[in-house]
CSV table of C-alpha atoms and ligand atoms in Angstrom, one decimal:
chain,number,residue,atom,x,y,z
N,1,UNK,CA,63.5,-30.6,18.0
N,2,UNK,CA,64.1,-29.1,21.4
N,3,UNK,CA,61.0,-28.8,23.2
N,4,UNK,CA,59.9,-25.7,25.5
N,5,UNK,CA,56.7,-25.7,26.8
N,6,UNK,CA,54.7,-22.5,25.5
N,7,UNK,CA,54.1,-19.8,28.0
N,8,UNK,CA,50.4,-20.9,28.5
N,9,UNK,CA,51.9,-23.5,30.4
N,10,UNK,CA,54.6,-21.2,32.5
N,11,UNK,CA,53.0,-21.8,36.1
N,12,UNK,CA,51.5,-25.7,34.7
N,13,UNK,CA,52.5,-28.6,37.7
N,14,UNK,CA,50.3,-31.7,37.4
N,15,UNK,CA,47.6,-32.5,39.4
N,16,UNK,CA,49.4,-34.0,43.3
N,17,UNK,CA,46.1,-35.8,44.0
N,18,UNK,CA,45.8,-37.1,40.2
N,19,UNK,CA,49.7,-38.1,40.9
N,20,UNK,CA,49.5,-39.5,44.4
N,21,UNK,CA,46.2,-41.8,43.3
N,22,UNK,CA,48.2,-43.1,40.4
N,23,UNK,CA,51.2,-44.1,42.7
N,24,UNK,CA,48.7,-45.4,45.1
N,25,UNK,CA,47.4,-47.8,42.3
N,26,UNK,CA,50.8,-48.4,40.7
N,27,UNK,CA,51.9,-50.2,44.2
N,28,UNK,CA,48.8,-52.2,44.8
N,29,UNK,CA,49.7,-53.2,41.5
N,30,UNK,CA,52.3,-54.4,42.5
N,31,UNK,CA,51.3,-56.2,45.1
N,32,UNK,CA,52.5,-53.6,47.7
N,33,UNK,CA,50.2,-53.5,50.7
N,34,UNK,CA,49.2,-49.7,50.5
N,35,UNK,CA,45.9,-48.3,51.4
N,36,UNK,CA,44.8,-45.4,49.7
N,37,UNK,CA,43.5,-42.2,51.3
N,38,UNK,CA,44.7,-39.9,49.6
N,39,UNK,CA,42.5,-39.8,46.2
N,40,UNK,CA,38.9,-37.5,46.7
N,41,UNK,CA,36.6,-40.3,45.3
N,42,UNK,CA,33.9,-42.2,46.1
N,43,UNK,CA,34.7,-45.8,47.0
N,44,UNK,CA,31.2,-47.1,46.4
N,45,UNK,CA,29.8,-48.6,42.6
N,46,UNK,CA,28.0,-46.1,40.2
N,47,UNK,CA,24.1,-46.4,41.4
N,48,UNK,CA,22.9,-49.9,39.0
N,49,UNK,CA,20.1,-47.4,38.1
N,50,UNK,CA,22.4,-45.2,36.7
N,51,UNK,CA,24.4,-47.5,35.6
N,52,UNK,CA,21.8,-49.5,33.9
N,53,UNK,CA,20.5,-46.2,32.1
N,54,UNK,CA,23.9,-45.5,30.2
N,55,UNK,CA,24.2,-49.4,29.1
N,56,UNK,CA,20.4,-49.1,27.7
N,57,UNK,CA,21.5,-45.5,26.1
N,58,UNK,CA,24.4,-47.2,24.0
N,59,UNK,CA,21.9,-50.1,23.0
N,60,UNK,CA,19.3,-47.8,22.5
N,61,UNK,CA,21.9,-46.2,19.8
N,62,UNK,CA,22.7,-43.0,21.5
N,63,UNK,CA,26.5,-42.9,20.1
N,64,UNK,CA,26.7,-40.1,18.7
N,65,UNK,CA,27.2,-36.6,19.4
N,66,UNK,CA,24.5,-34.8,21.7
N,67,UNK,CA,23.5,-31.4,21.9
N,68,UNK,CA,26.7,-29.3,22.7
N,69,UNK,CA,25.0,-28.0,26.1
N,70,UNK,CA,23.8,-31.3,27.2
N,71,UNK,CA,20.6,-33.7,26.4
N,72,UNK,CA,17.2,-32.1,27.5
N,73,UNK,CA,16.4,-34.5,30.0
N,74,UNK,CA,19.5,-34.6,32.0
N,75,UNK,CA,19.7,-30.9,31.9
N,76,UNK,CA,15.8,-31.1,33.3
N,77,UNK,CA,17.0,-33.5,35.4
N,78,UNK,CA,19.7,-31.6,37.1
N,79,UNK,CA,17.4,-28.8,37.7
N,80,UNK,CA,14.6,-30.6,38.7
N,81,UNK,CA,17.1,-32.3,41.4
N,82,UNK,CA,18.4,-28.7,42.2
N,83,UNK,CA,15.4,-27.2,42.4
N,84,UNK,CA,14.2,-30.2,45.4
N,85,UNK,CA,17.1,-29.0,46.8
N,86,UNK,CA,16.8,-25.6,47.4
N,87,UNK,CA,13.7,-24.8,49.4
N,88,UNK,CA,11.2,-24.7,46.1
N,89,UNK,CA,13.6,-22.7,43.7
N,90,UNK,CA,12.8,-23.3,40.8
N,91,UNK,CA,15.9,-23.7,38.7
N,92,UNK,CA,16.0,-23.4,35.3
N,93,UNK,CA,17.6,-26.1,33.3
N,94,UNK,CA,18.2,-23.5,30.5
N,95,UNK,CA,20.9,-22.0,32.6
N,96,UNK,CA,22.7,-25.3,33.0
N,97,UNK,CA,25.4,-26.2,30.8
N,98,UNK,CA,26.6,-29.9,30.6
N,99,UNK,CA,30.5,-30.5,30.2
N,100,UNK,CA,33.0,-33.5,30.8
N,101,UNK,CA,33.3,-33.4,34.4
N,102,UNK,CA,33.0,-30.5,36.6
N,103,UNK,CA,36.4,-30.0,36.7
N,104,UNK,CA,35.9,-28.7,32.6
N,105,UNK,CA,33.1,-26.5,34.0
N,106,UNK,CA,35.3,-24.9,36.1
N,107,UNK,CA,37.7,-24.3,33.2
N,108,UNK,CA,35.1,-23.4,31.3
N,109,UNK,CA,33.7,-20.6,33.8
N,110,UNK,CA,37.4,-19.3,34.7
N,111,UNK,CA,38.2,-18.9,30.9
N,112,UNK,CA,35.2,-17.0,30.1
N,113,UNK,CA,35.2,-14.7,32.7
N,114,UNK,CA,38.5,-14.2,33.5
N,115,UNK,CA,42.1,-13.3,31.8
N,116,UNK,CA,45.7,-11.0,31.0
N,117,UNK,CA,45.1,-8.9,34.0
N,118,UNK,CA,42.4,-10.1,36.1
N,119,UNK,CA,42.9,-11.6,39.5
N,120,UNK,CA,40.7,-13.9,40.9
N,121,UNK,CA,40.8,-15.0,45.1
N,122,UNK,CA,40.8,-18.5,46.2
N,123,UNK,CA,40.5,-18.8,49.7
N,124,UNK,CA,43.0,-21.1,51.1
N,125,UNK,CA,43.8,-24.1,51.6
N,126,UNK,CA,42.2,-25.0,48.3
N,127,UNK,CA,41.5,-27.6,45.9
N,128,UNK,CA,45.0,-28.0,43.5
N,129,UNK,CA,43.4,-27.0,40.4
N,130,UNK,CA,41.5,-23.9,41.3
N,131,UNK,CA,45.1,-21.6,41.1
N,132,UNK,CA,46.0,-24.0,38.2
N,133,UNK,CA,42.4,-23.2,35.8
N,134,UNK,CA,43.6,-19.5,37.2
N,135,UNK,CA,46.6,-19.5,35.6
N,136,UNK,CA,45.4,-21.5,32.1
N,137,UNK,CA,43.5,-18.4,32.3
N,138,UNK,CA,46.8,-16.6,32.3
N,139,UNK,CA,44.7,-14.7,35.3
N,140,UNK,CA,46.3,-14.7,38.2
N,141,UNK,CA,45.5,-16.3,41.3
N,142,UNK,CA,45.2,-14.6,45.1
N,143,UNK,CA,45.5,-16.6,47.8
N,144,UNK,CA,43.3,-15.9,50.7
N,145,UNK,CA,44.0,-17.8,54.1
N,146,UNK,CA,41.2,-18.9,55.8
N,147,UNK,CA,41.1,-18.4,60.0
N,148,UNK,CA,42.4,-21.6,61.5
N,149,UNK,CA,40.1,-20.1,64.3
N,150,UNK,CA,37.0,-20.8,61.9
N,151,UNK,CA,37.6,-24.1,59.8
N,152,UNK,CA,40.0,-22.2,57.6
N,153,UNK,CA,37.4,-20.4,56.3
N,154,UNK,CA,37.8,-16.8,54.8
N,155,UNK,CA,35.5,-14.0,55.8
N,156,UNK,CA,34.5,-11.0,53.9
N,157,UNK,CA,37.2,-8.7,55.7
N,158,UNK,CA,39.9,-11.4,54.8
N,159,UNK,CA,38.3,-11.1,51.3
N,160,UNK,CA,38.5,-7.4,51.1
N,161,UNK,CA,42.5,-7.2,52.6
N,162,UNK,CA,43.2,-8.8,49.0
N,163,UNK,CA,41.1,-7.0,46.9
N,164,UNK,CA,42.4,-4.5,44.4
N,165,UNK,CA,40.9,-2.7,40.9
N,166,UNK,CA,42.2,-6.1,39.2
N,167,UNK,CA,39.7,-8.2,41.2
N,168,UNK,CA,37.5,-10.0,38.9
N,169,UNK,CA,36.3,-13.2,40.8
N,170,UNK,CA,36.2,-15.3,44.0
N,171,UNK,CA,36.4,-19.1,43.8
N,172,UNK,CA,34.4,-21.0,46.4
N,173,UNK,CA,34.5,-24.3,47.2
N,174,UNK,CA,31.6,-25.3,49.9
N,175,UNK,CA,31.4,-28.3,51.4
N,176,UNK,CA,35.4,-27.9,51.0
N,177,UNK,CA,37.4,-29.9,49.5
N,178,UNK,CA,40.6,-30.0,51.2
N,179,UNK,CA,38.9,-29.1,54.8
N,180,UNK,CA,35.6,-30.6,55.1
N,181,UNK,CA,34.7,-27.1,56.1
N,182,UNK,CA,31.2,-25.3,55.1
N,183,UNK,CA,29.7,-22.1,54.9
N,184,UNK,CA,26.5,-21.3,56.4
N,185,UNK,CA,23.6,-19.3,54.1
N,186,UNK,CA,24.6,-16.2,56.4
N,187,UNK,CA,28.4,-16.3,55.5
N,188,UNK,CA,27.7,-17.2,51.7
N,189,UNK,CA,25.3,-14.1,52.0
N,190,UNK,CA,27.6,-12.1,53.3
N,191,UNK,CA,30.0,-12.6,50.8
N,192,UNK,CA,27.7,-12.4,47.9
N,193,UNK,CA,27.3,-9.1,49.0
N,194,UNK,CA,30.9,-8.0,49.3
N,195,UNK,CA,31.1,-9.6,45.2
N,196,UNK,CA,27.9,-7.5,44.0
N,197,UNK,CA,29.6,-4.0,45.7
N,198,UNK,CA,32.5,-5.1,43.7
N,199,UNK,CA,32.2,-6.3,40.7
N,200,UNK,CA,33.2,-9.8,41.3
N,201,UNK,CA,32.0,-13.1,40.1
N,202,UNK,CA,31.5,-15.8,42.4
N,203,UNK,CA,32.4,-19.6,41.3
N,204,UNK,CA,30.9,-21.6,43.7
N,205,UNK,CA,32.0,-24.7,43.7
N,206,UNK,CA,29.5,-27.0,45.0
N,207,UNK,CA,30.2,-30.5,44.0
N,208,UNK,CA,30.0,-31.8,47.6
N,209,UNK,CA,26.8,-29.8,48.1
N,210,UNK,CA,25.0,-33.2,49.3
N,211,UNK,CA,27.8,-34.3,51.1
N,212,UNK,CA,26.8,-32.9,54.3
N,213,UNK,CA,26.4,-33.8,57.8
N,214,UNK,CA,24.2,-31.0,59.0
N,215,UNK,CA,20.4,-31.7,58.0
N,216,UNK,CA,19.6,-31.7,54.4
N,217,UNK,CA,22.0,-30.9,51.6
N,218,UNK,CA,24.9,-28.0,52.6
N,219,UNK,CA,23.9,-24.3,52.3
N,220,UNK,CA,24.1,-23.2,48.1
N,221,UNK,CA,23.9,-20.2,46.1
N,222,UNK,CA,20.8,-21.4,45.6
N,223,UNK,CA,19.5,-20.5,49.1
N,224,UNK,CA,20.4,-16.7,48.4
N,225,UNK,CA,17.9,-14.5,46.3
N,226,UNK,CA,18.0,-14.0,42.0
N,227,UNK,CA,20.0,-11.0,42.0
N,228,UNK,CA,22.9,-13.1,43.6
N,229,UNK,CA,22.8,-16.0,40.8
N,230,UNK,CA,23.0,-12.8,38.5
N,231,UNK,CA,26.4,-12.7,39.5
N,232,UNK,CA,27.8,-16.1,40.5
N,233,UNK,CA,27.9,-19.8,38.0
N,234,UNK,CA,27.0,-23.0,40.3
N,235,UNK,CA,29.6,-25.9,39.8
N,236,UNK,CA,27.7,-29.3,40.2
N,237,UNK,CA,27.7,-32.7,39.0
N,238,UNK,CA,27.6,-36.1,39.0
N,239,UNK,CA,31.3,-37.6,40.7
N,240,UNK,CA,30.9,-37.1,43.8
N,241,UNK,CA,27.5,-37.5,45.4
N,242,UNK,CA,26.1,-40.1,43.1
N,243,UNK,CA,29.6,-42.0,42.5
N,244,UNK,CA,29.8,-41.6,39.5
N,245,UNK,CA,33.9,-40.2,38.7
N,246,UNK,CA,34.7,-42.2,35.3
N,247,UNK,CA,31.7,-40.8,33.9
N,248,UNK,CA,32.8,-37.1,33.8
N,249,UNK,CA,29.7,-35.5,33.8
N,250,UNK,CA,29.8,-32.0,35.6
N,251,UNK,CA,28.0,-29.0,34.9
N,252,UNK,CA,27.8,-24.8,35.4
N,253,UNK,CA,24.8,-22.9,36.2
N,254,UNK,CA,25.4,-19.7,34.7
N,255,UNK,CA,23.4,-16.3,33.6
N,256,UNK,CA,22.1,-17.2,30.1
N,257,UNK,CA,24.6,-15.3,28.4
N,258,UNK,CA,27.6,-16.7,30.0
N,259,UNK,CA,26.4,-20.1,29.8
N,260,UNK,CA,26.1,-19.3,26.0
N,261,UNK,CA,30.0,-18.4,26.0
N,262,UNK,CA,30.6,-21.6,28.0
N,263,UNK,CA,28.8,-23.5,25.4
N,264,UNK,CA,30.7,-22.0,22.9
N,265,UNK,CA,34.1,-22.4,24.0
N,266,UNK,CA,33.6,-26.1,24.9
N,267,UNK,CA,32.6,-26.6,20.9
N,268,UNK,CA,36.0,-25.8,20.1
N,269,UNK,CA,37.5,-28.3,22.8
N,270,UNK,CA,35.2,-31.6,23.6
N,271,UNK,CA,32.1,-30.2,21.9
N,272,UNK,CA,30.3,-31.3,24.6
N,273,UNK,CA,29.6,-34.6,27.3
N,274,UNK,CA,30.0,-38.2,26.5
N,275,UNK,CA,26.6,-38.8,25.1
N,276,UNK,CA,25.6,-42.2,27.0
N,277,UNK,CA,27.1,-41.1,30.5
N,278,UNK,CA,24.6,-38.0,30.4
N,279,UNK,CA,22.1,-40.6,29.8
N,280,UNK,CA,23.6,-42.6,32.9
N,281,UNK,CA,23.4,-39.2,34.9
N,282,UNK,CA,20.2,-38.1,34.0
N,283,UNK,CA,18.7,-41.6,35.3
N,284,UNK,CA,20.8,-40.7,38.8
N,285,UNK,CA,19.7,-37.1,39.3
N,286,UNK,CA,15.8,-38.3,38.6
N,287,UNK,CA,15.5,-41.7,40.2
N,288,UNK,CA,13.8,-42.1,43.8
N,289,UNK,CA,15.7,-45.4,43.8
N,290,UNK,CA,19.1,-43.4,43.2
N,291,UNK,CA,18.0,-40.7,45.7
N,292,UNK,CA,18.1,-43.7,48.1
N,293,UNK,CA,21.8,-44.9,47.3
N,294,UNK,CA,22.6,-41.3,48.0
N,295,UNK,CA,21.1,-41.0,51.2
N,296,UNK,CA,23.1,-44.5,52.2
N,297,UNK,CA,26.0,-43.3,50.7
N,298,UNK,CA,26.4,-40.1,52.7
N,299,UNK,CA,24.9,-42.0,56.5
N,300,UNK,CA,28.2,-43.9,55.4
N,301,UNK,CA,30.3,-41.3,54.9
N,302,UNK,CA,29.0,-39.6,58.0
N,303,UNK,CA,29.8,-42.8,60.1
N,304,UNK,CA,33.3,-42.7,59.1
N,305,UNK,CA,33.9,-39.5,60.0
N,306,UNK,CA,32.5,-39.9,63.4
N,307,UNK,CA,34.7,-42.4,63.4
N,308,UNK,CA,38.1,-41.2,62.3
N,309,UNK,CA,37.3,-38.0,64.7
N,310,UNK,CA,36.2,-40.2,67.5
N,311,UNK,CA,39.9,-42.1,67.3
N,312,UNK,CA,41.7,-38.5,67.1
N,313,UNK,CA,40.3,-37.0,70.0
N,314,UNK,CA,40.6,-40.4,71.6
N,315,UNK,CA,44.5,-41.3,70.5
N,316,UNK,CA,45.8,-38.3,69.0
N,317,UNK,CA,44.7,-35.4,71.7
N,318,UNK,CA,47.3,-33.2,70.8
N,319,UNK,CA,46.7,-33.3,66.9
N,320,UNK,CA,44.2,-30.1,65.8
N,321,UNK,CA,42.2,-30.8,63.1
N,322,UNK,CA,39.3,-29.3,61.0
N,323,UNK,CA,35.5,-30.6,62.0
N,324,UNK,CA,34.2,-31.6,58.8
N,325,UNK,CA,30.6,-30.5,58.2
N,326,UNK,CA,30.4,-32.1,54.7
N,327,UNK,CA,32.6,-33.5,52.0
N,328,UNK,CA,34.7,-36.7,52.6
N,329,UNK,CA,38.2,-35.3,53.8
N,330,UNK,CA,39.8,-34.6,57.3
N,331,UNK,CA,42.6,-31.7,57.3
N,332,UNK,CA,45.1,-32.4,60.7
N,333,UNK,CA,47.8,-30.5,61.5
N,334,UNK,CA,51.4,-32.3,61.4
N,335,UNK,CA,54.0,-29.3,62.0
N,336,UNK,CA,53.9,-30.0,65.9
N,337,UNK,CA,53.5,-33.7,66.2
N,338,UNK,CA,57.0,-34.6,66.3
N,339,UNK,CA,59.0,-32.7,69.1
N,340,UNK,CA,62.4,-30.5,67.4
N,341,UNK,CA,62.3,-32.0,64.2
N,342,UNK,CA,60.1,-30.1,61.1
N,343,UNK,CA,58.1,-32.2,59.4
N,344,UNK,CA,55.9,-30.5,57.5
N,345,UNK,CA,52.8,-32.6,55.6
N,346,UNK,CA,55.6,-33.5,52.3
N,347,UNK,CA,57.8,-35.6,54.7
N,348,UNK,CA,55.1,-36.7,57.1
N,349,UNK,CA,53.4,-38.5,53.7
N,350,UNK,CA,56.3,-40.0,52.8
N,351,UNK,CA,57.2,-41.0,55.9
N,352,UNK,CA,54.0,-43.0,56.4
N,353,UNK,CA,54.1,-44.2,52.7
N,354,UNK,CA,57.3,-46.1,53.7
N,355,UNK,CA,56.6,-47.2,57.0
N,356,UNK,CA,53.2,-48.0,57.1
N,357,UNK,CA,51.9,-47.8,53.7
N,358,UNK,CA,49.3,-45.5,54.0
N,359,UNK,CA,48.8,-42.4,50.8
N,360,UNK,CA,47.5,-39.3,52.4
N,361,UNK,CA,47.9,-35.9,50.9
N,362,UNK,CA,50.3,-33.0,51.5
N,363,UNK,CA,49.0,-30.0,52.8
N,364,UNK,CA,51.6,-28.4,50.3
N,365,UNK,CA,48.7,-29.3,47.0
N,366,UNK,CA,46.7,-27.4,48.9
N,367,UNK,CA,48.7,-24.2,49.5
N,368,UNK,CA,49.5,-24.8,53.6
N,369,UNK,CA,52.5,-27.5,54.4
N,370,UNK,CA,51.8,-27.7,57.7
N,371,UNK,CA,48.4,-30.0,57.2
N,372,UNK,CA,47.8,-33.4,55.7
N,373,UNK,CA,44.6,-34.2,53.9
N,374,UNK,CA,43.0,-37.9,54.8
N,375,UNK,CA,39.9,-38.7,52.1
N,376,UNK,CA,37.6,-41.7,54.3
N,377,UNK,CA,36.0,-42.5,51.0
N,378,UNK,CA,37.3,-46.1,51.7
N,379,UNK,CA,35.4,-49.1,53.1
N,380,UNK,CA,35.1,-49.4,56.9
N,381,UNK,CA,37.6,-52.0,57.4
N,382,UNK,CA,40.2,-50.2,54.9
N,383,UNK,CA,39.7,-47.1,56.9
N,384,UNK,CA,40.2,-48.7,60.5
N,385,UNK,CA,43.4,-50.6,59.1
N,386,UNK,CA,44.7,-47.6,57.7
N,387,UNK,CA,43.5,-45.3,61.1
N,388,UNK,CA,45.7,-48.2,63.5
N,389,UNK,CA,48.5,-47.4,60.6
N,390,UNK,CA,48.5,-43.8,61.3
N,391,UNK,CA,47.7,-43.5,65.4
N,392,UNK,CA,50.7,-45.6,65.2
N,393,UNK,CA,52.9,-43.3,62.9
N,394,UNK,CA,51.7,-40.7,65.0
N,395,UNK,CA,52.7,-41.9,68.6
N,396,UNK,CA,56.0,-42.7,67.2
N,397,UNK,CA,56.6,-39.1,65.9
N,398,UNK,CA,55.2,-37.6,69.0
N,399,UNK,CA,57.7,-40.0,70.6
N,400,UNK,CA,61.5,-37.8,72.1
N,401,UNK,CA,64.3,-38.3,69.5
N,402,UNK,CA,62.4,-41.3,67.1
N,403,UNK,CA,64.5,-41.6,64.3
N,404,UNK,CA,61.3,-41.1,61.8
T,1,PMP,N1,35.7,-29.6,42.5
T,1,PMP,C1,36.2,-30.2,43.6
T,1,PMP,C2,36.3,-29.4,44.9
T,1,PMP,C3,36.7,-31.5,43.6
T,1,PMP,O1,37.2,-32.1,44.7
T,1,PMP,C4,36.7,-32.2,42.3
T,1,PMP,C5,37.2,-33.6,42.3
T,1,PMP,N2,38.1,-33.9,41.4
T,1,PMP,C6,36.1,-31.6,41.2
T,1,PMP,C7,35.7,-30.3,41.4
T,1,PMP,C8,36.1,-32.2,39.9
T,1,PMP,O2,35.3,-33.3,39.8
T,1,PMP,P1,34.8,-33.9,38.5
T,1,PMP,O3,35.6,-33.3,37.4
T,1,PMP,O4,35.0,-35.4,38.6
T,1,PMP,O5,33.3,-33.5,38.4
T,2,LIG,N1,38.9,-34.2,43.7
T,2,LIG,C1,39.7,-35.4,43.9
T,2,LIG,C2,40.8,-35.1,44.9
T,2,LIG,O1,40.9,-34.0,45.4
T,2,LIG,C3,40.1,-36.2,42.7
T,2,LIG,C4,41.4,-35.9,42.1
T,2,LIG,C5,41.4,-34.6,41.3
T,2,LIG,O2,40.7,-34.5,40.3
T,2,LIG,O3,42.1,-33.7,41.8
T,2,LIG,O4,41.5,-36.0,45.3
């Protein structure tokens, strides 16, 4: 029987970062010697805490299906860690609603809130599956360029130039993930503000929230006052920050009622979280020990950044690139490194797949061509390898008439 995709799927393209990872590992497979930055995940093990926690839950029988909104004490959990968090909010774990990573919460928010003629802005660059849940939606998506000026970050007035009567949500993603970029409490403010004189629901995605360089975790939602949360669902979870990916446990903090829809809709798809990983993450988000790992994790994550920015301002002077403030990626600019040729961030990648065997990511997932994504989630030694690899690429680009 002929196959035709139905029109749920009309704008649908696969994940690049899920496809470039997979390449990545099918070559080292292979025994290819490739070094992958271009997957967003943790390089470190799962906390042995945390770990240990899920292994106990499956012995301890906990096999079968869990409340569809997430066990008690990992929802507690989550909030109590929230809550330490954010200045003495106290956050209630009734709002939070537990789902198979936080890339289902996002679904899971999008889908309830939005649909046939809503629109919903994403600044841009953005994360490859923020237009993508958009368009599930069959909402559809508005770009909004951030100021190259400002960390590609989007300000109210950039906001407001794309708003229109079908405006129905903002989708922000803070520590950024492609950028590294993040808002301060005054800009998230600000734009909270623009969203309640609107009538627009603010997603904020804040899965790197701990992933921050400034001091303590990155400005949240949950820095701004009640009446903001009234109007906004929280995306957190476990992947990033605690390393903890193949677990898939993300969540939502949403007003009761639309937490209640969230819940709903996710009976009729996974019911709800794998019930020994929320075990597994409820250990994480509560244990000192854990807390700990974090902390280490992030000095690392710091130090490699220091690092990879240290050897571009060092070796690759001419190449602009985002400061990242938080998050574990570093957005450069390739459109003007090699003179009279274009080669925008889809050649450059595979250019320095085949000559040097390093993955990065296009800047084309992320909506902007003319920037490649590097994730330093990789051991030191991986990450000065693969650095040598691409000052090298780069000084042959940069080089008159190079052959590429
Ligand atoms: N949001 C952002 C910005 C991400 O980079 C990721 C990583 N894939 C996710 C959400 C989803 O993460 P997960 O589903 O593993 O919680
Ligand atoms: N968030 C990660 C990335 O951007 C993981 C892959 C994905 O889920 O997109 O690379």
């Amino acid at each position: 029987m002929t196959f035709r995709r139905s029109p749920n799927l009309e704008h649908l393209k696969a994940s690049e970062t899920v496809a470039i990872s997979t390449e990545a590992k099918r070559r080292k497979a292979a025994g290819e010697d490739v070094l992958d930055l271009g997957v967003g995940e943790p390089d470190f093990d799962t906390p042995a805490v945390a770990s240990a926690a899920g292994i106990d839950a499956i012995q301890r029988g906990c096999t079968r299906y869990a409340p569809n909104v997430g066990i008690a004490p990992l929802r507690n959990a989550m909030a109590g860690a929230l809550s330490r968090m954010s200045g003495g909010r106290v956050v209630d774990a009734e709002r939070i609603v537990v789902s198979n990573g936080s890339k289902q919460s996002l679904f899971n928010a999008c889908f309830t809130l939005f649909g046939p003629g809503n629109s919903v802005l994403i600044p841009s660059p953005a994360w490859v599956s923020y237009p993508q849940i958009v368009h599930l939606c069959r909402a559809r998506p508005v770009m909004v360029p951030g100021a190259a000026e400002w960390g590609l970050k989007v300000s109210v007035a950039d906001l407001e130039r794309h708003r229109d009567d079908s405006t129905r949500g903002i989708i922000l993603c803070s520590p950024c993930n492609p950028t590294g970029t993040v808002y301060t409490t005054a800009e998230l403010r600000a734009i909270a503000a623009w969203a309640a004189e609107h009538d627009v629901w603010v997603i904020s995605d804040e899965i790197y929230r701990r992933i921050h360089y400034g001091p303590g975790p990155a400005p949240s939602m949950f820095d701004l006052d009640d009446a903001a949360l009234e109007r906004s669902v929280v995306i957190y979870g476990a992947s990033k920050a605690y390393a903890m990916t193949g677990w898939r446990i993300g969540a939502a903090y949403a007003p009761l009622e639309v937490g209640r829809a969230m819940a709903a809709l996710q009976t009729h798809t996974t019911t709800g979280a794998n019930h020994p990983a929320m075990w597994a993450a409820a250990a994480a988000f509560e244990s000192p020990e854990v807390d700990a790992d974090v902390e280490r994790m992030v000095g690392a994550f710091r130090r490699r950044r220091d690092y990879l920015v240290a050897r571009f301002q060092d070796q690759a002077p001419g190449v602009e690139f985002v400061e990242p403030h938080g998050a574990f990626y570093l957005f450069f600019r390739v459109d003007g490194i090699a003179p009279g040729r274009e080669i925008g961030g889809a050649k450059f990648c595979e250019l320095l797949m085949a000559q040097e065997g390093v993955a990065l990511v296009p800047g084309s997932a992320f909506g902007d061509d003319r920037w490649v994504r590097l994730s330093y989630s990789v051991s030191d030694r991986e990450l000065e390898t693969a650095t040598d690899r691409l000052m090298h690429f780069i000084a042959r680009l940069a080089e008159p008439n190079t052959k590429g």
